[in-house]
Coordinates of C-alpha atoms in Angstrom, one line a residue:
M1 CA 155.6 218.4 140.2
K2 CA 152.9 218.7 137.6
R3 CA 152.1 222.3 138.6
T4 CA 155.8 223.2 138.4
G5 CA 156.0 221.7 134.9
D6 CA 152.9 223.6 133.8
F7 CA 154.4 226.9 135.1
M8 CA 157.7 226.4 133.2
D9 CA 155.8 225.7 130.0
K10 CA 154.0 229.0 130.4
I11 CA 157.3 230.9 131.0
K12 CA 158.8 229.3 127.9
L13 CA 155.7 230.2 125.9
I14 CA 155.8 233.9 127.0
I15 CA 159.5 234.1 126.2
L16 CA 158.9 232.6 122.7
Y17 CA 156.1 235.1 122.2
L18 CA 158.3 238.0 123.2
I19 CA 161.3 236.9 121.0
T20 CA 158.9 236.3 118.0
S21 CA 157.3 239.7 118.5
I22 CA 160.7 241.5 118.6
I23 CA 161.9 239.7 115.6
W24 CA 158.7 240.6 113.7
I25 CA 158.7 244.2 114.7
F26 CA 162.3 245.0 114.0
G27 CA 162.7 242.7 111.1
S28 CA 159.5 244.0 109.3
N29 CA 160.5 247.6 109.9
Y30 CA 164.0 247.0 108.4
L31 CA 162.5 245.4 105.3
I32 CA 159.9 248.2 104.9
E33 CA 162.5 251.0 105.2
K34 CA 164.9 249.4 102.8
Y35 CA 162.6 248.2 100.0
M36 CA 159.4 250.2 100.2
P37 CA 158.9 253.7 98.6
F38 CA 158.8 256.5 101.1
S39 CA 155.2 257.4 100.2
L40 CA 153.9 253.9 101.1
I41 CA 155.9 253.3 104.2
G42 CA 153.2 254.7 106.5
L43 CA 150.5 252.7 104.9
V44 CA 152.5 249.5 105.0
E45 CA 153.5 250.0 108.6
R46 CA 149.8 250.5 109.6
S47 CA 148.8 247.4 107.6
K48 CA 151.7 245.4 109.2
E49 CA 150.5 246.5 112.7
I50 CA 146.9 245.5 111.9
F51 CA 148.1 242.2 110.5
Y52 CA 150.2 241.5 113.6
I53 CA 147.3 242.3 115.9
L54 CA 145.0 240.0 113.9
V55 CA 147.5 237.2 113.9
T56 CA 148.5 237.5 117.6
G57 CA 144.8 237.8 118.5
G58 CA 144.0 234.7 116.5
F59 CA 146.7 232.8 118.2
L60 CA 145.7 234.1 121.6
Y61 CA 142.0 233.0 120.9
F62 CA 143.2 229.6 119.8
F63 CA 145.3 229.1 122.9
I64 CA 142.5 230.3 125.2
S65 CA 140.0 227.9 123.5
K66 CA 142.4 225.0 123.8
K67 CA 143.1 226.0 127.4
E68 CA 139.4 225.8 128.2
E69 CA 139.1 222.5 126.5
L70 CA 142.1 221.2 128.3
D71 CA 140.7 222.5 131.6
V72 CA 137.4 220.8 130.9
S73 CA 139.2 217.6 129.9
Q74 CA 141.3 217.8 133.0
E75 CA 138.3 218.3 135.2
D76 CA 136.6 215.4 133.5
Q77 CA 139.7 213.3 134.0
N78 CA 139.8 214.4 137.7
R79 CA 136.2 213.5 138.2
L80 CA 136.7 210.1 136.5
S81 CA 139.8 209.5 138.6
T82 CA 137.9 210.5 141.8
L83 CA 135.0 208.3 140.8
I84 CA 137.0 205.2 140.0
N85 CA 139.2 205.6 143.0
S86 CA 136.2 205.9 145.3
M87 CA 134.8 202.6 143.9
V88 CA 135.2 199.4 145.9
D89 CA 135.5 197.5 142.6
F90 CA 138.6 196.9 140.5
V91 CA 138.5 199.3 137.5
N92 CA 141.0 199.2 134.7
F93 CA 141.2 200.9 131.3
K94 CA 143.5 199.4 128.6
D95 CA 144.3 200.5 125.1
G96 CA 143.9 198.3 122.0
E97 CA 147.2 196.7 122.6
G98 CA 146.4 195.7 126.2
R99 CA 148.5 198.4 127.8
W100 CA 147.3 199.9 131.0
I101 CA 145.9 203.5 130.6
E102 CA 144.2 204.0 134.0
A103 CA 143.5 201.9 137.1
N104 CA 141.9 202.8 140.4
E105 CA 143.6 202.6 143.7
F106 CA 141.7 199.5 144.7
G107 CA 143.1 197.6 141.7
L108 CA 146.6 198.8 142.2
K109 CA 146.5 197.8 145.9
L110 CA 144.9 194.5 144.9
F111 CA 147.8 193.5 142.6
Q112 CA 150.5 195.2 144.9
L113 CA 151.2 197.8 142.2
E114 CA 150.8 201.0 144.3
N115 CA 154.2 202.4 143.7
V116 CA 154.6 201.2 140.1
D117 CA 154.4 203.4 137.0
Y118 CA 151.9 201.2 135.3
R119 CA 150.8 203.3 132.4
G120 CA 151.7 202.0 129.0
K121 CA 152.6 198.6 130.3
K122 CA 151.0 195.2 129.6
D123 CA 149.9 192.7 132.2
S124 CA 152.9 190.5 131.4
E125 CA 155.2 193.4 132.0
L126 CA 153.6 194.4 135.3
A127 CA 153.9 190.7 136.4
N128 CA 157.6 191.4 136.9
Y129 CA 156.8 193.9 139.7
T130 CA 154.9 191.4 141.9
D131 CA 155.9 187.9 142.6
F132 CA 152.7 186.9 144.3
Y133 CA 150.4 188.0 141.5
S134 CA 152.7 187.3 138.6
E135 CA 150.8 184.3 137.4
A136 CA 147.4 186.0 137.9
L137 CA 148.5 189.0 135.8
K138 CA 149.8 186.8 133.0
Y139 CA 146.5 184.9 133.0
C140 CA 144.6 188.3 132.7
E141 CA 146.4 188.9 129.4
I142 CA 145.2 185.6 128.1
S143 CA 141.7 186.3 129.3
D144 CA 141.7 189.7 127.7
E145 CA 142.7 188.1 124.4
E146 CA 139.8 185.8 124.6
T147 CA 137.5 188.7 125.1
W148 CA 138.9 190.5 122.1
N149 CA 138.4 187.4 119.9
N150 CA 134.8 187.0 121.1
R151 CA 134.1 190.6 120.3
E152 CA 131.5 190.8 123.0
I153 CA 131.1 191.7 126.6
T154 CA 132.4 188.9 128.8
R155 CA 131.4 188.2 132.3
I156 CA 133.3 185.6 134.4
E157 CA 134.0 184.7 138.0
E158 CA 137.7 184.9 138.8
V159 CA 139.3 183.5 142.0
L160 CA 142.3 185.5 143.2
P161 CA 144.5 184.3 145.9
V162 CA 145.3 186.5 148.9
P163 CA 148.7 186.6 150.7
D164 CA 147.0 185.5 154.0
G165 CA 146.1 182.2 152.4
S166 CA 142.5 182.9 151.6
V167 CA 141.0 183.8 148.3
K168 CA 138.8 186.5 146.8
I169 CA 136.2 185.9 144.2
F170 CA 135.5 188.6 141.6
D171 CA 132.6 189.0 139.3
T172 CA 134.5 190.5 136.4
I173 CA 133.0 192.3 133.4
K174 CA 135.3 192.9 130.3
V175 CA 134.0 195.3 127.7
P176 CA 136.0 195.4 124.4
L177 CA 135.9 198.7 122.4
F178 CA 136.5 198.8 118.6
N179 CA 137.1 201.6 116.1
D180 CA 134.9 202.1 113.0
D181 CA 137.2 200.1 110.9
G182 CA 137.0 197.1 113.3
S183 CA 140.4 197.6 114.9
R184 CA 140.9 197.4 118.6
Q185 CA 140.3 200.7 120.5
G186 CA 140.4 199.8 124.1
L187 CA 139.2 197.5 126.9
V188 CA 137.3 198.3 130.0
I189 CA 137.6 195.9 133.0
I190 CA 135.4 196.1 136.1
G191 CA 135.7 193.5 138.8
R192 CA 133.5 193.4 141.9
D193 CA 134.5 191.5 145.0
I194 CA 131.7 189.0 145.6
T195 CA 133.6 186.9 148.2
E196 CA 131.3 187.8 151.1
R197 CA 128.2 187.3 148.9
K198 CA 129.4 183.9 147.8
E199 CA 130.1 182.9 151.4
M200 CA 126.7 184.1 152.4
A201 CA 125.1 182.2 149.5
L202 CA 127.1 179.1 150.5
K203 CA 125.9 179.4 154.1
L204 CA 122.4 180.0 152.9
A205 CA 122.6 176.9 150.7
E206 CA 124.0 174.9 153.7
S207 CA 121.2 176.2 155.9
Q208 CA 118.7 175.2 153.3
Q209 CA 120.2 171.8 153.0
Q210 CA 120.1 171.3 156.7
Y211 CA 116.5 172.5 156.8
K212 CA 115.6 170.2 153.8
S213 CA 117.3 167.3 155.6
L214 CA 115.4 168.0 158.8
F215 CA 112.2 168.4 156.8
E216 CA 112.6 165.5 154.4
Y217 CA 114.0 162.9 156.8
S218 CA 112.2 163.7 160.0
P219 CA 110.7 160.5 161.5
D220 CA 107.6 162.6 162.3
I221 CA 105.1 164.4 160.0
V222 CA 106.2 168.0 159.4
Y223 CA 103.5 170.2 158.1
M224 CA 103.1 173.9 157.1
L225 CA 99.9 175.9 157.0
D226 CA 99.2 179.5 156.0
V227 CA 97.2 181.7 158.3
E228 CA 94.0 180.5 156.7
G229 CA 94.6 176.9 157.5
N230 CA 95.6 175.9 153.9
I231 CA 98.3 173.2 153.8
T232 CA 101.4 174.6 152.0
N233 CA 103.8 171.7 152.5
L234 CA 104.1 168.2 153.9
N235 CA 107.2 166.0 154.3
P236 CA 107.3 162.4 152.9
Q237 CA 106.6 160.9 156.4
F238 CA 103.0 162.0 155.9
D239 CA 102.6 159.2 153.3
V240 CA 104.3 156.7 155.6
I241 CA 102.3 157.4 158.8
T242 CA 98.9 158.1 157.3
G243 CA 99.0 156.0 154.1
F244 CA 97.6 159.0 152.1
N245 CA 99.4 160.8 149.3
R246 CA 100.8 164.2 150.4
E247 CA 100.7 165.6 146.9
E248 CA 96.9 165.3 147.1
A249 CA 96.7 166.9 150.5
I250 CA 99.0 170.0 149.7
G251 CA 96.9 173.0 148.8
K252 CA 93.8 171.8 150.6
N253 CA 92.4 173.4 153.7
V254 CA 93.0 171.3 156.9
K255 CA 89.2 171.4 157.5
E256 CA 88.8 169.1 154.5
L257 CA 91.1 166.5 155.9
L258 CA 90.3 166.4 159.6
P259 CA 87.3 164.5 161.1
K260 CA 84.2 166.5 161.6
R261 CA 84.5 166.5 165.4
Y262 CA 87.7 168.7 165.2
K263 CA 86.3 171.4 162.8
P264 CA 84.6 173.5 165.5
Y265 CA 88.0 173.9 167.3
L266 CA 90.1 174.7 164.2
S267 CA 89.6 178.4 164.1
K268 CA 90.5 178.7 167.8
F269 CA 93.5 176.6 167.3
I270 CA 94.8 178.8 164.4
S271 CA 94.1 182.1 166.3
T272 CA 95.9 180.7 169.4
V273 CA 99.1 180.1 167.4
V274 CA 98.9 183.2 165.2
E275 CA 97.5 185.8 167.6
E276 CA 98.9 184.7 171.0
I277 CA 102.2 183.6 169.3
K278 CA 102.7 180.5 171.4
P279 CA 103.0 176.8 170.7
V280 CA 100.0 174.6 170.8
M281 CA 100.1 170.8 171.6
Y282 CA 97.2 168.5 171.0
E283 CA 96.3 164.9 169.9
L284 CA 94.4 163.9 166.9
N285 CA 92.6 160.6 166.4
I286 CA 92.4 160.3 162.6
P287 CA 91.8 157.4 160.1
H288 CA 94.6 155.7 158.3
A289 CA 94.3 154.9 154.6
N290 CA 93.8 151.2 155.5
G291 CA 90.8 152.0 157.7
N292 CA 92.6 151.7 161.1
R293 CA 92.8 154.6 163.5
I294 CA 96.0 156.4 164.4
I295 CA 96.8 158.9 167.1
L296 CA 99.0 161.9 166.2
Q297 CA 100.6 163.9 168.9
C298 CA 101.0 167.4 167.3
T299 CA 102.9 170.6 168.2
S300 CA 102.3 173.7 166.2
L301 CA 104.4 176.9 166.1
P302 CA 104.1 180.2 164.4
I303 CA 106.3 181.0 161.3
I304 CA 107.7 184.6 161.9
I305 CA 109.4 186.4 159.0
N306 CA 110.5 190.0 159.4
G307 CA 108.4 190.3 162.5
N308 CA 105.2 189.1 160.7
I309 CA 103.5 185.8 161.2
T310 CA 103.1 184.2 157.8
G311 CA 101.9 180.8 158.7
I312 CA 102.2 177.8 161.0
I313 CA 104.8 175.0 161.1
G314 CA 104.4 171.9 163.2
Y315 CA 105.2 168.2 163.6
G316 CA 103.0 165.2 164.4
S317 CA 104.5 162.1 165.9
D318 CA 102.6 158.7 165.7
A319 CA 101.6 158.0 169.3
T320 CA 99.4 155.1 168.4
K321 CA 101.7 152.4 169.8
L322 CA 102.5 154.6 172.8
R323 CA 98.9 154.9 173.7
E324 CA 98.3 151.2 173.1
T325 CA 101.2 150.5 175.4
E326 CA 99.8 152.9 178.0
E327 CA 96.5 151.2 177.8
R328 CA 98.0 147.7 178.2
L329 CA 100.0 149.1 181.2
R330 CA 96.8 150.5 182.7
R331 CA 95.1 147.1 182.3
T332 CA 98.2 145.3 183.7
E333 CA 98.1 147.6 186.7
K334 CA 94.4 146.9 187.2
L335 CA 95.1 143.2 187.0
S336 CA 97.9 143.6 189.5
I337 CA 95.5 145.4 191.9
V338 CA 92.9 142.6 191.3
G339 CA 95.6 140.0 192.0
E340 CA 96.6 141.7 195.3
L341 CA 93.0 142.1 196.3
S342 CA 92.3 138.5 195.3
A343 CA 95.2 137.1 197.3
S344 CA 94.2 139.0 200.4
V345 CA 90.5 138.2 200.5
A346 CA 89.8 135.1 198.4
H347 CA 91.0 132.5 201.0
E348 CA 89.4 134.5 203.9
I349 CA 86.0 134.4 202.0
R350 CA 86.2 130.8 201.0
N351 CA 86.6 129.4 204.5
P352 CA 83.4 130.9 206.1
L353 CA 81.7 130.4 202.7
T354 CA 82.2 126.6 203.1
S355 CA 80.7 126.7 206.5
L356 CA 77.7 128.8 205.4
K357 CA 77.0 126.5 202.5
G358 CA 77.1 123.4 204.8
F359 CA 74.7 124.9 207.3
V360 CA 72.3 125.9 204.5
Q361 CA 72.3 122.4 203.1
L362 CA 71.7 121.0 206.6
L363 CA 68.8 123.4 207.1
Q364 CA 67.4 122.5 203.7
M365 CA 67.3 118.8 204.6
E366 CA 65.5 119.5 207.9
D367 CA 63.1 122.4 206.9
V368 CA 60.9 121.5 204.0
K369 CA 58.7 124.6 204.4
H370 CA 61.4 127.0 203.3
Q371 CA 63.0 125.1 200.4
Y372 CA 62.6 128.0 198.0
Y373 CA 64.6 130.3 200.1
Y374 CA 67.3 127.8 200.9
Q375 CA 67.7 127.2 197.2
I376 CA 68.2 130.9 196.5
M377 CA 70.7 131.0 199.3
L378 CA 72.7 128.1 197.8
D379 CA 72.6 129.6 194.4
E380 CA 74.0 132.9 195.7
L381 CA 76.6 131.0 197.7
N382 CA 77.7 129.1 194.6
R383 CA 77.9 132.3 192.7
I384 CA 80.1 133.8 195.4
N385 CA 82.2 130.6 195.2
D386 CA 82.6 131.0 191.5
I387 CA 83.7 134.7 191.9
V388 CA 86.2 133.7 194.5
G389 CA 87.5 131.0 192.1
E390 CA 88.0 133.5 189.3
L391 CA 89.8 135.9 191.7
L392 CA 92.1 133.1 192.7
L393 CA 92.7 132.3 189.1
L394 CA 93.8 135.9 188.5
A395 CA 95.8 136.2 191.7
K396 CA 97.8 132.9 191.5
P397 CA 100.4 132.5 188.8
Q398 CA 99.4 129.4 186.8
L399 CA 102.0 126.7 186.1
L400 CA 101.2 125.8 182.5
K401 CA 101.5 122.2 181.6
Y402 CA 101.6 122.0 177.8
T403 CA 100.4 118.8 176.2
K404 CA 99.1 117.9 172.8
A405 CA 95.3 118.3 172.6
Y406 CA 92.8 118.0 169.8
L407 CA 90.8 121.1 169.4
Q408 CA 87.7 119.4 168.1
K409 CA 87.5 117.3 171.2
L410 CA 88.1 120.3 173.5
L411 CA 85.4 122.3 171.8
Q412 CA 83.0 119.3 171.8
D413 CA 83.5 118.9 175.5
V414 CA 82.7 122.6 176.1
I415 CA 79.7 122.5 173.8
S416 CA 78.3 119.4 175.6
L417 CA 78.7 121.2 178.9
L418 CA 76.9 124.4 177.6
N419 CA 74.2 122.7 175.6
T420 CA 71.8 122.7 178.6
E421 CA 72.3 126.4 179.1
A422 CA 71.9 127.0 175.4
S423 CA 68.6 125.2 175.5
L424 CA 67.4 127.4 178.5
Y425 CA 68.1 130.5 176.4
N426 CA 66.6 128.9 173.2
V427 CA 69.9 129.3 171.4
Q428 CA 71.2 126.9 168.7
I429 CA 74.9 126.1 168.6
E430 CA 76.3 125.4 165.1
V431 CA 79.8 123.9 164.6
H432 CA 82.0 124.0 161.5
F433 CA 85.1 121.8 162.0
P434 CA 87.6 120.5 159.4
E435 CA 87.6 116.8 158.6
N436 CA 91.2 116.3 159.8
D437 CA 91.9 116.6 163.5
L438 CA 93.7 119.7 164.5
W439 CA 96.0 119.5 167.6
I440 CA 98.0 122.2 169.4
E441 CA 100.3 122.4 172.3
C442 CA 98.3 123.9 175.2
D443 CA 97.0 123.6 178.7
P444 CA 93.7 121.9 178.0
N445 CA 92.0 123.0 181.2
Q446 CA 92.8 126.6 180.6
L447 CA 91.6 126.5 177.0
K448 CA 88.3 124.9 178.2
Q449 CA 87.9 127.8 180.6
L450 CA 88.6 130.2 177.7
F451 CA 86.0 128.6 175.4
I452 CA 83.4 128.3 178.2
N453 CA 83.7 132.0 179.0
V454 CA 83.5 133.2 175.4
I455 CA 80.8 130.7 174.2
K456 CA 78.7 131.3 177.4
N457 CA 78.8 135.1 176.7
S458 CA 77.6 134.5 173.1
I459 CA 74.7 132.3 174.3
E460 CA 73.6 134.9 176.9
A461 CA 73.7 137.6 174.2
S462 CA 71.7 135.5 171.7
Q463 CA 68.7 134.5 173.8
N464 CA 65.2 134.2 172.3
G465 CA 66.0 132.0 169.3
G466 CA 69.5 133.1 168.4
K467 CA 72.4 131.1 166.9
V468 CA 76.0 130.7 167.9
A469 CA 78.4 129.5 165.2
I470 CA 81.8 128.0 166.1
V471 CA 84.3 127.7 163.2
L472 CA 87.7 126.0 163.5
E473 CA 90.3 126.3 160.8
Q474 CA 94.1 126.2 160.4
I475 CA 95.9 129.3 159.1
E476 CA 99.5 129.7 157.8
K477 CA 100.4 126.2 158.9
S478 CA 101.6 127.5 162.2
H479 CA 98.3 128.8 163.8
V480 CA 94.7 127.8 164.3
L481 CA 91.8 130.2 164.3
I482 CA 88.7 129.7 166.4
T483 CA 85.8 132.0 165.5
I484 CA 82.8 132.2 167.7
K485 CA 80.0 134.3 166.2
D486 CA 76.5 135.1 167.4
N487 CA 73.7 137.2 166.1
G488 CA 72.8 138.7 169.5
C489 CA 72.6 142.2 170.9
G490 CA 76.2 143.1 170.0
I491 CA 78.5 145.5 171.9
S492 CA 78.6 149.3 171.5
K493 CA 81.8 151.0 170.4
E494 CA 82.4 152.5 173.9
R495 CA 82.1 149.1 175.6
L496 CA 84.2 147.4 173.0
E497 CA 87.1 149.7 173.9
K498 CA 86.9 148.6 177.5
I499 CA 86.2 144.9 177.0
G500 CA 88.5 142.7 179.0
E501 CA 89.0 145.2 181.9
P502 CA 88.5 143.8 185.4
F503 CA 85.2 144.5 186.9
Y504 CA 83.8 146.0 183.7
S505 CA 80.7 144.1 182.6
S506 CA 77.5 144.8 180.7
K507 CA 75.7 142.0 182.6
E508 CA 73.4 142.9 185.5
K509 CA 75.1 140.4 187.8
G510 CA 78.4 140.1 186.0
T511 CA 81.8 140.7 187.7
G512 CA 83.7 141.6 184.6
L513 CA 86.4 138.9 185.5
G514 CA 85.4 136.3 182.9
L515 CA 86.9 138.0 179.9
T516 CA 89.8 139.3 182.0
V517 CA 90.6 135.6 182.7
S518 CA 90.1 134.8 179.0
F519 CA 92.5 137.5 177.9
K520 CA 95.1 136.2 180.4
I521 CA 94.7 132.6 179.1
V522 CA 95.2 133.7 175.5
Q523 CA 98.2 135.8 176.5
S524 CA 99.8 132.8 178.3
H525 CA 99.4 130.7 175.1
Q526 CA 101.0 133.5 173.0
G527 CA 97.9 134.0 171.0
T528 CA 95.7 136.9 170.0
I529 CA 92.0 137.6 170.6
H530 CA 90.0 140.0 168.5
F531 CA 86.4 141.3 169.1
D532 CA 84.4 142.6 166.2
S533 CA 80.9 143.8 167.1
Q534 CA 78.2 146.4 166.3
K535 CA 75.2 147.2 168.4
N536 CA 72.2 144.9 167.6
Q537 CA 74.2 143.1 164.8
G538 CA 76.0 140.4 166.8
T539 CA 79.5 139.8 167.8
S540 CA 82.4 137.9 166.3
V541 CA 85.3 136.7 168.5
Q542 CA 88.5 135.5 166.7
I543 CA 91.0 133.5 168.8
A544 CA 94.3 132.7 167.0
L545 CA 96.6 130.3 168.8
P546 CA 100.0 128.9 167.7
I547 CA 100.1 125.2 167.1
K548 CA 103.5 124.8 168.8
Q549 CA 104.6 126.9 171.8
N550 CA 107.9 128.7 171.7
T551 CA 110.8 127.8 174.0
P552 CA 110.5 128.8 177.7
K553 CA 112.8 131.8 176.9
N554 CA 110.1 133.3 174.8
K555 CA 107.1 132.0 176.8
H556 CA 106.6 135.3 178.6
R557 CA 106.9 137.7 175.6
P558 CA 104.4 140.6 175.6
F559 CA 100.9 139.7 174.6
K560 CA 99.5 141.5 171.6
E561 CA 95.8 142.1 172.3
K562 CA 93.5 143.2 169.6
V563 CA 90.1 144.7 170.3

């Protein structure tokens, strides 16, 4: 249609040129012949022809120049139209009154205006052509007015509904143009669809929140290291489990925080995770801020970003209680084995033992010559009998008969019994008892056995002029504390960890059952026993017992053993 109109305009222009030329030629000739002298007719005609050529040439040049300018302008307009139509953004040009001058196909399709002659119309007028986007177009007119009034480039996010029920989010830039006198010249609007980007940003934010929740609220320590072993991040559980401040640990190399015994293995650990790209599981025995030891069960994994390993992430769970429970279970199993062994052999040993002891005593009475050997035999038989008694004590469940007993009297009875042995070892027993009598609910016979075992060990460890101090005191109104302290040879750290295990003894002729029985007695009385010792610096044993026993329902609660 446009090409046909241009062709008709050209035909009309040619016809107008021909008519004007004919009128000029014949009209000017008529006027020259009528009014000019005959002698000047030739000169005037030549001048007329030259004038006509100059005028028509000038017009022709003018039209050709304009035609080139129009062609260039048309080409520019075509390029601009092609450019804006190829854009996936909404592009719109308006004049100073807010009328649409040009819009790309994306914008027309967006507002359902594909078949509408939009040029020269305002947004409020175009709102009549689309029911769904009517309100949106009316709001655009209000938003444009705000941009004009602000007299500066405006950038806003606009939410546009879509017929399918969803929405599209546009990052819209509005550029107001003004004339030199300050009047409005035009408005350029560019809107980019950022719906997908916003959704991705939202998903990323959700993912980051999930990661943060997992990181911040994990019940285990979550740590991050770079490939050099420097700590880049720690979650708050680090403070809870270790007692140290994570802010002070972040930025330091892990070598500075781990005990020395782990440092030789650190490089291999990092290379295993980074180079072999596989998880590594291990346990660390590290100090707590309060001086205790904790066991961390750690798993480390490589952090891979864009195919490159940028660091290590891992978690460490507190396995201290688990390992303590396993240790108690191991000891319980050993006690169970001891009990089964005791039940099967103790009575079988005791019967022939009684016969042997009787015959040795009979021979001792009749044979004066070998008294020394008979005495050795009796001592060894008595020792065997004591061992069998301890085995039976472990094997047979003891029916506890709780009665009120005064601890001062119980301890004095035990001390009187052991004074002779203390004298043999040249050991002095010191007692520190409160003035008021302390009583507890207990099985007196079992407590005597407990005190005999512990005090006897202290005497044997403090030979050659040592001292054994026995201190009795009440704590927290509900418990009593008995402390038995010697200045003897002490116990090494390795042996201290195994103390109380059946058949483990540091004595040359010890069975390792004495302290096992002692632990069981403390357990049955719902108390605690704690050993504190260093090699060649003596040993302190603290036995805490409740003054009143709990109901039978709670009588068999788990025993908390401290070593």
